[in-house]
Every structure is written in C-alpha cells, then in structure tokens.
PDB file of C-alpha atoms in Angstrom:
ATOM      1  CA  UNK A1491     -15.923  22.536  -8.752  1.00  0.00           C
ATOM      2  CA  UNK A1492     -16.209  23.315 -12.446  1.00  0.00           C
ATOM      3  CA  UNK A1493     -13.648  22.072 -14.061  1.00  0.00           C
ATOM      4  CA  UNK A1494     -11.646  23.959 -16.985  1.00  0.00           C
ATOM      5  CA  UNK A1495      -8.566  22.455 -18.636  1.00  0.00           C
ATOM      6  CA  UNK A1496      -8.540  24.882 -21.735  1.00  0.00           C
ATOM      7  CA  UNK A1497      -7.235  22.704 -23.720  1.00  0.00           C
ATOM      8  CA  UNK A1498      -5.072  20.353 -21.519  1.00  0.00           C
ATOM      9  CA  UNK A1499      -5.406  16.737 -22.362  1.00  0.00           C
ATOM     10  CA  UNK A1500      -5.303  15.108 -19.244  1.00  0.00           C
ATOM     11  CA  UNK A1501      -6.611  11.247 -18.844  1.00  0.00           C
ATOM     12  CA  UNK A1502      -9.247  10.027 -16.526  1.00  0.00           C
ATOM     13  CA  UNK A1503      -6.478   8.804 -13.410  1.00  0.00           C
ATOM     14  CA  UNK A1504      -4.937  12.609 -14.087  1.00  0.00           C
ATOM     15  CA  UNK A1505      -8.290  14.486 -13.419  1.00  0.00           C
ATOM     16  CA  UNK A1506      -9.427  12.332 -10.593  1.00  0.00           C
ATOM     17  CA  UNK A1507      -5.713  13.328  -8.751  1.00  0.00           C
ATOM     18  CA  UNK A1508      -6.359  17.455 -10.109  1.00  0.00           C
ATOM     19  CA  UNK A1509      -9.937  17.629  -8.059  1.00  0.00           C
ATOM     20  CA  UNK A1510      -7.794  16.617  -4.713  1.00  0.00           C
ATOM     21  CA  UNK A1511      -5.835  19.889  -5.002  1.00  0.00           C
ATOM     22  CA  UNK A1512      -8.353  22.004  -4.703  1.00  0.00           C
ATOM     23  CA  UNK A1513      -7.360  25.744  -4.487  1.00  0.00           C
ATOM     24  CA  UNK A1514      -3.497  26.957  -4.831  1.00  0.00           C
ATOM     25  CA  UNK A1515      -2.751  25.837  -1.227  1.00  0.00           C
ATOM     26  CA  UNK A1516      -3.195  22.435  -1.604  1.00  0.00           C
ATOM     27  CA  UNK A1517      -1.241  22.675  -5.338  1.00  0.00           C
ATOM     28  CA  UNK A1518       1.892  24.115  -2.900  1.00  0.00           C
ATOM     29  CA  UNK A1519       1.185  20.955  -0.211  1.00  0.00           C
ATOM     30  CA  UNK A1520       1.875  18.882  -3.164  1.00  0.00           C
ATOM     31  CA  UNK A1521       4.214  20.111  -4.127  1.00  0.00           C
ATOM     32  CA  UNK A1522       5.742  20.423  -0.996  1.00  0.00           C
ATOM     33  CA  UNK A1523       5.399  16.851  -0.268  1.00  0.00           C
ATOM     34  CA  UNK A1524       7.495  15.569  -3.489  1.00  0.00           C
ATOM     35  CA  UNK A1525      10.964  15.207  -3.749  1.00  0.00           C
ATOM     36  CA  UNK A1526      13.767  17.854  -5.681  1.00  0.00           C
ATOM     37  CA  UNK A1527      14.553  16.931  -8.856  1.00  0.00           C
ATOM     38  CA  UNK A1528      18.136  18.107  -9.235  1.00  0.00           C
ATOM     39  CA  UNK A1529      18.554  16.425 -12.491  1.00  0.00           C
ATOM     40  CA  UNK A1530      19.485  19.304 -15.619  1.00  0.00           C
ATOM     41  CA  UNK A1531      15.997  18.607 -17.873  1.00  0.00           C
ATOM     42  CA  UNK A1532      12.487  19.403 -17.739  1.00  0.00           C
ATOM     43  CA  UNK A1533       9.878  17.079 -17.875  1.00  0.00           C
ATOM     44  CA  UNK A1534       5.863  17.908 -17.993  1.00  0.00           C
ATOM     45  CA  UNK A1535       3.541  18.071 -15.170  1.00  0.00           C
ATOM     46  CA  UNK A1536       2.348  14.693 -16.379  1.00  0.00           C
ATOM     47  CA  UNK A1537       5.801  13.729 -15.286  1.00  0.00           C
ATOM     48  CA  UNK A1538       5.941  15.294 -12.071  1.00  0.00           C
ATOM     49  CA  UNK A1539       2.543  13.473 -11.476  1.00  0.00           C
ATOM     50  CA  UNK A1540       3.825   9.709 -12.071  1.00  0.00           C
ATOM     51  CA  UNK A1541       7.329  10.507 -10.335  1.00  0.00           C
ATOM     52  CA  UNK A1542       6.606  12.904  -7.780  1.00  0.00           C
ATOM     53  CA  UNK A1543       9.583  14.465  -8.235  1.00  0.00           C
ATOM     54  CA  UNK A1544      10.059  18.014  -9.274  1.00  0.00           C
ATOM     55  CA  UNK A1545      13.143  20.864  -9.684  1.00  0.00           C
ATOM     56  CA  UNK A1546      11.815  24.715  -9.337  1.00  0.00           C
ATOM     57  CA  UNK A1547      10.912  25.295 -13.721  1.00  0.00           C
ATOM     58  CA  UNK A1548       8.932  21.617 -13.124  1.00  0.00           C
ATOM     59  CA  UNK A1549       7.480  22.570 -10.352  1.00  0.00           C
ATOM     60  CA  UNK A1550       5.988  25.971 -11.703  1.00  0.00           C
ATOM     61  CA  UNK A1551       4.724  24.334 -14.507  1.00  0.00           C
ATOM     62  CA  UNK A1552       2.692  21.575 -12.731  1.00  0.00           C
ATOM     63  CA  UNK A1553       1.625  24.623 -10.705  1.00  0.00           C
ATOM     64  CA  UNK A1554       0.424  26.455 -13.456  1.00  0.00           C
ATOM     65  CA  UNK A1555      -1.504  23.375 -15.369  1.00  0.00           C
ATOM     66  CA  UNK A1556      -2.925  22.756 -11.834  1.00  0.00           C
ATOM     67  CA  UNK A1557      -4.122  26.115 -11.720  1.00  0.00           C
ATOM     68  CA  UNK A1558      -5.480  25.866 -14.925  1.00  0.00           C
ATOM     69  CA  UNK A1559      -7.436  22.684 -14.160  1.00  0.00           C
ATOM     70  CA  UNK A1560      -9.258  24.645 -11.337  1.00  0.00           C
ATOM     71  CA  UNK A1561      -9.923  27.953 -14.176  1.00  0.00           C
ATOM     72  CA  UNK A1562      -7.242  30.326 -13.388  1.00  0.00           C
ATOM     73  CA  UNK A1563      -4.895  31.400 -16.344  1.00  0.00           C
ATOM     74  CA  UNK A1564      -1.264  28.924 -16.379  1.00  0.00           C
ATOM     75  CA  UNK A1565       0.706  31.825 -15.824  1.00  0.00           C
ATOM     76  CA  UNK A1566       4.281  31.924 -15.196  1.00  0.00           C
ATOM     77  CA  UNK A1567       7.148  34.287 -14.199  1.00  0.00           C
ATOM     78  CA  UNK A1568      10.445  34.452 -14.376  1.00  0.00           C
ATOM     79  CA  UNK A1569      13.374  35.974 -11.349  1.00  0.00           C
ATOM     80  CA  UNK A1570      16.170  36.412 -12.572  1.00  0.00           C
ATOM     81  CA  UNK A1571      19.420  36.132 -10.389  1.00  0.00           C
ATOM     82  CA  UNK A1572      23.177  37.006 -10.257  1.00  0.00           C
ATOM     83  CA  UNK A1573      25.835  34.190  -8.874  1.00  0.00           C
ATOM     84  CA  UNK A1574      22.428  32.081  -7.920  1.00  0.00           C
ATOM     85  CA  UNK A1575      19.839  29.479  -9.308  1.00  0.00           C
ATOM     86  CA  UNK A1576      16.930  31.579 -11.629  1.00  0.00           C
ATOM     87  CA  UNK A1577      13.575  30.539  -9.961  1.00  0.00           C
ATOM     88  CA  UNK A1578      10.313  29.997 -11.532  1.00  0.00           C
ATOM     89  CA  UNK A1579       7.148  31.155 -10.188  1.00  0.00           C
ATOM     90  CA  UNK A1580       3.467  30.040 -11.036  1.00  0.00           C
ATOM     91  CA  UNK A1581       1.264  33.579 -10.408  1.00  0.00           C
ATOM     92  CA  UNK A1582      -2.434  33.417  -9.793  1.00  0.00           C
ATOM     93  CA  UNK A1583      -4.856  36.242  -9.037  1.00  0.00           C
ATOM     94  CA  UNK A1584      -7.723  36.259  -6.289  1.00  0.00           C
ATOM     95  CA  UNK A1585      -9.843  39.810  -7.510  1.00  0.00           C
ATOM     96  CA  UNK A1586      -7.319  41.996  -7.687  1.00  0.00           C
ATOM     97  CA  UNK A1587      -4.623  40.399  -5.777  1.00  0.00           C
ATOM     98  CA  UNK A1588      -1.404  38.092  -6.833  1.00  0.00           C
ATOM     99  CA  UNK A1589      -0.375  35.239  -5.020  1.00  0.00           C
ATOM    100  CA  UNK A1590       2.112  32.675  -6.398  1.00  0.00           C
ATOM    101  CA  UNK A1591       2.909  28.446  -5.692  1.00  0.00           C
ATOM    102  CA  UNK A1592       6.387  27.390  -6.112  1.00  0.00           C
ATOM    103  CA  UNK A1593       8.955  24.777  -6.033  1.00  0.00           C
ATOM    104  CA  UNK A1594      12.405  25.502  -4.135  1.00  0.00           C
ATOM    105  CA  UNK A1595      15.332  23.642  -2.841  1.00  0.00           C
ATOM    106  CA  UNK A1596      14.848  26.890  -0.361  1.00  0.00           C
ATOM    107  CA  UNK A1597      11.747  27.039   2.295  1.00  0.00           C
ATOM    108  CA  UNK A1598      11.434  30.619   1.543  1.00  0.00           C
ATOM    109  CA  UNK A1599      10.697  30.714  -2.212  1.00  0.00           C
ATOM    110  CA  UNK A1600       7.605  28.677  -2.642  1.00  0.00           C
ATOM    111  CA  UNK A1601       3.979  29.535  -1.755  1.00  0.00           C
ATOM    112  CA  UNK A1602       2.605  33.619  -1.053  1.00  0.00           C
ATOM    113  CA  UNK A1603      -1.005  33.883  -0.242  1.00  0.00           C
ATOM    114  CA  UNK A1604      -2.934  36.495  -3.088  1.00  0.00           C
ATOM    115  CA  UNK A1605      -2.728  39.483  -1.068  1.00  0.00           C
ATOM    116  CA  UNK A1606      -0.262  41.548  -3.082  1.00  0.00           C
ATOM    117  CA  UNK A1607      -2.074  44.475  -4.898  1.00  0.00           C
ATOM    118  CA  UNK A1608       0.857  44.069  -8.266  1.00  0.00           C
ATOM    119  CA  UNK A1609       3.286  41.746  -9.417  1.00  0.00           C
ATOM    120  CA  UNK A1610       6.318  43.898  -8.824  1.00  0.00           C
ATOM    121  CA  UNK A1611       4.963  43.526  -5.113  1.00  0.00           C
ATOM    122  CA  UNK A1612       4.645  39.890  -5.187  1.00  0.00           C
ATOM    123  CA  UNK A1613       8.126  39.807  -6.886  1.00  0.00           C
ATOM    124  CA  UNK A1614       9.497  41.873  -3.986  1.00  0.00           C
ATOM    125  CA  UNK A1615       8.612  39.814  -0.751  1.00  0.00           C
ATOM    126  CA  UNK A1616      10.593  37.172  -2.315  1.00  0.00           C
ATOM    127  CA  UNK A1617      13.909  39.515  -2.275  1.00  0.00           C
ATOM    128  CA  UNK A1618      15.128  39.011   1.502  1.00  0.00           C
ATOM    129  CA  UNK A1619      14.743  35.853   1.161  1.00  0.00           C
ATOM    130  CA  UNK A1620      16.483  35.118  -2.241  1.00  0.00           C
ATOM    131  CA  UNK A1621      19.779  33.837  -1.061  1.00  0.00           C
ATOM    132  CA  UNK A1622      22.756  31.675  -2.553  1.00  0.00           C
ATOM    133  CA  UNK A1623      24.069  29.188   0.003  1.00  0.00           C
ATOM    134  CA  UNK A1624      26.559  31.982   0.794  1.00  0.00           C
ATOM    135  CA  UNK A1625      23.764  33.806   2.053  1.00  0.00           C
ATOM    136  CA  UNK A1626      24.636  36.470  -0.856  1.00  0.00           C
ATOM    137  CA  UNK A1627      20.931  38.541  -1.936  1.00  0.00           C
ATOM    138  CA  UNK A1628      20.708  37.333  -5.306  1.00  0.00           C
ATOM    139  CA  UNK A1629      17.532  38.525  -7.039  1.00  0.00           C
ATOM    140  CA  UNK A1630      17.840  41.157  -9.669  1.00  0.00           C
ATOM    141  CA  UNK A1631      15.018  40.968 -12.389  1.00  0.00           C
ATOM    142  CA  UNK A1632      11.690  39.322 -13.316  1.00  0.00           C
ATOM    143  CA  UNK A1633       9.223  38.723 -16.115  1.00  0.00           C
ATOM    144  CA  UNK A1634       5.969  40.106 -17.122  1.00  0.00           C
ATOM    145  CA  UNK A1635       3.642  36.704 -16.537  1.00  0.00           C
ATOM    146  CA  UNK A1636       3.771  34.537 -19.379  1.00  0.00           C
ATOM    147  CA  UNK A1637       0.450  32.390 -20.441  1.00  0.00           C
ATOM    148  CA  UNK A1638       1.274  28.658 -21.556  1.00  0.00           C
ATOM    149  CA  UNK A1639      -2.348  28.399 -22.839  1.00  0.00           C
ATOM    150  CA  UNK A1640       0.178  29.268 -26.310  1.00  0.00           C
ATOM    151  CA  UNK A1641       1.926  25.477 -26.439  1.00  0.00           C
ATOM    152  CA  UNK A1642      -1.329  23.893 -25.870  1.00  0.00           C
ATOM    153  CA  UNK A1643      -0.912  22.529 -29.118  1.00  0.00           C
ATOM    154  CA  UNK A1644       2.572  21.130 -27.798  1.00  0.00           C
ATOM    155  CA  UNK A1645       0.726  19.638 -25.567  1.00  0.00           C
ATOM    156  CA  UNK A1646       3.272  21.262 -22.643  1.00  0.00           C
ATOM    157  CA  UNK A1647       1.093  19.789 -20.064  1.00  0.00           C
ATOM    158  CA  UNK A1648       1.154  16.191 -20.858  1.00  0.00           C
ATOM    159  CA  UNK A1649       4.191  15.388 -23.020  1.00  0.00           C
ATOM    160  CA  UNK A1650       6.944  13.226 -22.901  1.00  0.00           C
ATOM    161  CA  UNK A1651       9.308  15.952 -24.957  1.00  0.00           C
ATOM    162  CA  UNK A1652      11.370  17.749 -22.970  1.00  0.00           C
ATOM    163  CA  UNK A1653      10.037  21.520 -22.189  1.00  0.00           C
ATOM    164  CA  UNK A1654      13.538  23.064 -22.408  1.00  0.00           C
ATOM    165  CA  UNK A1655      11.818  25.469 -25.393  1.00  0.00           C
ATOM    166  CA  UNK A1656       9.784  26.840 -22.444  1.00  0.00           C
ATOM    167  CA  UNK A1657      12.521  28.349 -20.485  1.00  0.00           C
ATOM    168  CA  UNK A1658      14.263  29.273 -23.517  1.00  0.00           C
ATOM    169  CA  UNK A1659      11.238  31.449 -24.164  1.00  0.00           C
ATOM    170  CA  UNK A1660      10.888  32.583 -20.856  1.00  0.00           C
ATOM    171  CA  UNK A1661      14.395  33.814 -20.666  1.00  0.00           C
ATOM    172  CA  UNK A1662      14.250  35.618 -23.797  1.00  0.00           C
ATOM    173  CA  UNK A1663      11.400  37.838 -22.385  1.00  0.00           C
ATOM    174  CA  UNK A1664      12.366  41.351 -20.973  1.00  0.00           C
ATOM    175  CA  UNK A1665      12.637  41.058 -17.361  1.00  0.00           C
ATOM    176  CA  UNK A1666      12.223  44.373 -15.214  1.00  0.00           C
ATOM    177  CA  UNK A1667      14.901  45.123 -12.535  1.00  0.00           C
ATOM    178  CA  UNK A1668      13.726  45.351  -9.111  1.00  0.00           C
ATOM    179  CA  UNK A1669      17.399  47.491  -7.545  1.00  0.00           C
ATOM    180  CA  UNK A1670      20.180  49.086  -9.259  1.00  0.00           C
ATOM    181  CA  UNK A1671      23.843  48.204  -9.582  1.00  0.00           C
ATOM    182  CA  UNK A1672      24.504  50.594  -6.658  1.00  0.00           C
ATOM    183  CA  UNK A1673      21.867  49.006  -4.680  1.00  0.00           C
ATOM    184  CA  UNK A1674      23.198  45.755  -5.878  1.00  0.00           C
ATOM    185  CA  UNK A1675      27.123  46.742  -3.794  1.00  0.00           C
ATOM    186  CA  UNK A1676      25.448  47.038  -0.899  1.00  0.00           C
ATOM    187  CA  UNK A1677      23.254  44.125   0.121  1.00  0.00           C
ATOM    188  CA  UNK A1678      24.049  42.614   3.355  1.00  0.00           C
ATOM    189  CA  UNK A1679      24.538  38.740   3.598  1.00  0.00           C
ATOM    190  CA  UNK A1680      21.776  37.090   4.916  1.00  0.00           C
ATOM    191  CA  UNK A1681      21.881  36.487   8.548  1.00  0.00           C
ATOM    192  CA  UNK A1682      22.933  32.457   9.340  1.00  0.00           C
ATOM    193  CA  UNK A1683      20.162  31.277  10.964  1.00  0.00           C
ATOM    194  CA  UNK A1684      17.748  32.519   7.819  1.00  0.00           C
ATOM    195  CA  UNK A1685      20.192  30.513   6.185  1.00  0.00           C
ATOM    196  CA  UNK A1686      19.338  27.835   8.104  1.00  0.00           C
ATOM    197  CA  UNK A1687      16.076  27.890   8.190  1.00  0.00           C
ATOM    198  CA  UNK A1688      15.927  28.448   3.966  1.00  0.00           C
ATOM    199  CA  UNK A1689      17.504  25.212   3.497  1.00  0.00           C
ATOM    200  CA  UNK A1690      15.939  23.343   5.971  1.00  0.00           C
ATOM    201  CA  UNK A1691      15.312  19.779   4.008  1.00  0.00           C
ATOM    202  CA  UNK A1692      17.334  20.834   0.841  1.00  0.00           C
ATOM    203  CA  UNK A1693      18.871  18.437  -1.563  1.00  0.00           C
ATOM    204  CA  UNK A1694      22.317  19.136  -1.506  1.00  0.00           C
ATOM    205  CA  UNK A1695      22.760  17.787  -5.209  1.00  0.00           C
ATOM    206  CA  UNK A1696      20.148  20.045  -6.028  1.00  0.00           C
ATOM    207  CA  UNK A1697      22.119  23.180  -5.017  1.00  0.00           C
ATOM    208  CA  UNK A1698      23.912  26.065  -7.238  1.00  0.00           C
ATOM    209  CA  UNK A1699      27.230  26.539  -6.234  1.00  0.00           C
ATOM    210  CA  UNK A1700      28.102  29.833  -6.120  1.00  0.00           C
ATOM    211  CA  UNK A1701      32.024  31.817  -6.922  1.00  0.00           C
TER     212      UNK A1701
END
C-alpha cells in the first residue's frame, strides 16, 4: 500500500493502526465498532483513535484523515436538516463514482459503496432514510465537498484543540437544496419499523430531540 498522509503528522503507533483499515470499508467497520460520542465538542481523529469514541462531525473527520492516509483527497460534506441533527459525511471517489463513510446514531446514514455517478446522487439515497426520531424526513440541503488538506497547518488531524472552527466553516459554505418548500409539506413520516431498524443500537443521550 503506498502510503500518503499529505501532510498529516501522525506517529509511528498511529500509522501502524491506519494500514489495518485498508480501503473505505474497513474505515466504516471502525467506525462502526466504536462507541457515540454524544458529548457537544469535537475532538481530532487522533482522539477518536485513543478513545474510540466518536459523534457524526468526529466521525467524518477520522474518515476523511483515514482516507487520506490510504491517498484519496480528506473530503467532507455537509446535509443540512430542518427539526433534526446536521450530519457529516466523508466523500471518496472510485473513477468516476462517489461513495461516502459515516458516523450515525442512525444505521441508515453511515457507509454507501462508490457507485453513484454525482454527489447530488450520493446526497439523495441518504433522503428516505434521513429521519428525526419522529420519523419526520428531515434532509433539506448539502455542501459542495470541502478539502481539509487547508488546516494541515492546524494540524486538524492530530490536535488536541478543539475543531469547532471546522464546522463553523463548513456551515458557512453554500449548501444546495435537494426539494422545495412545497415538496418539503408533503413528506410522509417514515414508516415505524424503518424507524426501528434506523436506531437499532442508538445512544439515546446521543439523540436530537425534535418540536
């Protein structure tokens, strides 16, 4: 596997844990396997290495500096959502094709194999299944991918500051609607049992509590 950080100071115990995750898949099993963080900060990937513990904007970030270590850009996007949680995305591209790793209190919001031909299509097979715990469709806008190869020199990957300046910058990016308000009135509420299923092994604490 060659092996470029692009800038990511990682130490020796770091990059010998990196080669075990060897393509995005095993990035999402890890991620996967770690608990929710559903404490209000945002700690580096370094972090979510030594505490295997990890909220949805820390778990997109680890994804991305994963991907990064393995050469793909550290790309992430941003969903914006109405009476819900925002969720964080790491993208990746395979040719021509977008796939994404996440981290979600929900089942349905984490990994999508690279098989959609843009990123308005990834975006989209995440909208039926972008529920609050009312079941309530709650996804209404995204960002254009953004490259954190620019706070290299903040060393975003490995520091112990918190990376609140990263989803201050995300959010301030023009996000592209995916329906309309009228479209918006007339979503039906997701059926129970993909309730269920979506938060199958959620942290409860973890949870946005929607009006």
């Amino acid at each position: 596997m060659k092996e470029i950080t692009q800038g990511i100071r990682w130490n020796n115990e770091e990059k010998e844990f990196l080669k075990g995750l060897s393509d995005p898949w095993t990035i999402q099993e890890f991620l996967d396997s770690i608990a929710y963080n559903p404490d209000y900060e945002c700690r580096s990937p370094r972090w979510v290495i030594r505490k295997k513990s990890a909220h949805c904007f820390e778990g997109a970030l680890f994804a991305a500096a994963a991907l990064d270590f393995l050469g793909h850009k550290p790309l992430i996007v941003d969903m914006k959502a109405h009476n819900d949680d925002d969720h964080v995305i790491a993208v990746f591209r395979e040719g021509r094709f977008w796939g994404a790793v996440a981290k979600s209190n929900f089942t349905s919001l984490r990994y999508r194999e690279p098989v959609y031909r843009s990123l308005r299509e990834l975006i989209m097979s995440y909208f039926d299944f972008f529920f609050n715990t009312k079941g309530e469709k709650s996804l209404r806008s995204y960002s254009r991918p953004f490259d954190l190869t620019v706070y290299n020199k903040r060393n975003w990957a490995t520091t112990d500051e918190d990376l609140e300046y990263i989803g201050d910058k995300i959010e301030s990016l023009y996000h592209y609607p995916v329906i309309t308000d009228a479209q918006a009135k007339n979503l039906k509420i997701a059926g129970s049992y993909m309730l269920e299923a979506g938060l199958l092994g959620s942290n409860e604490a973890g949870l946005y509590k929607p009006s």
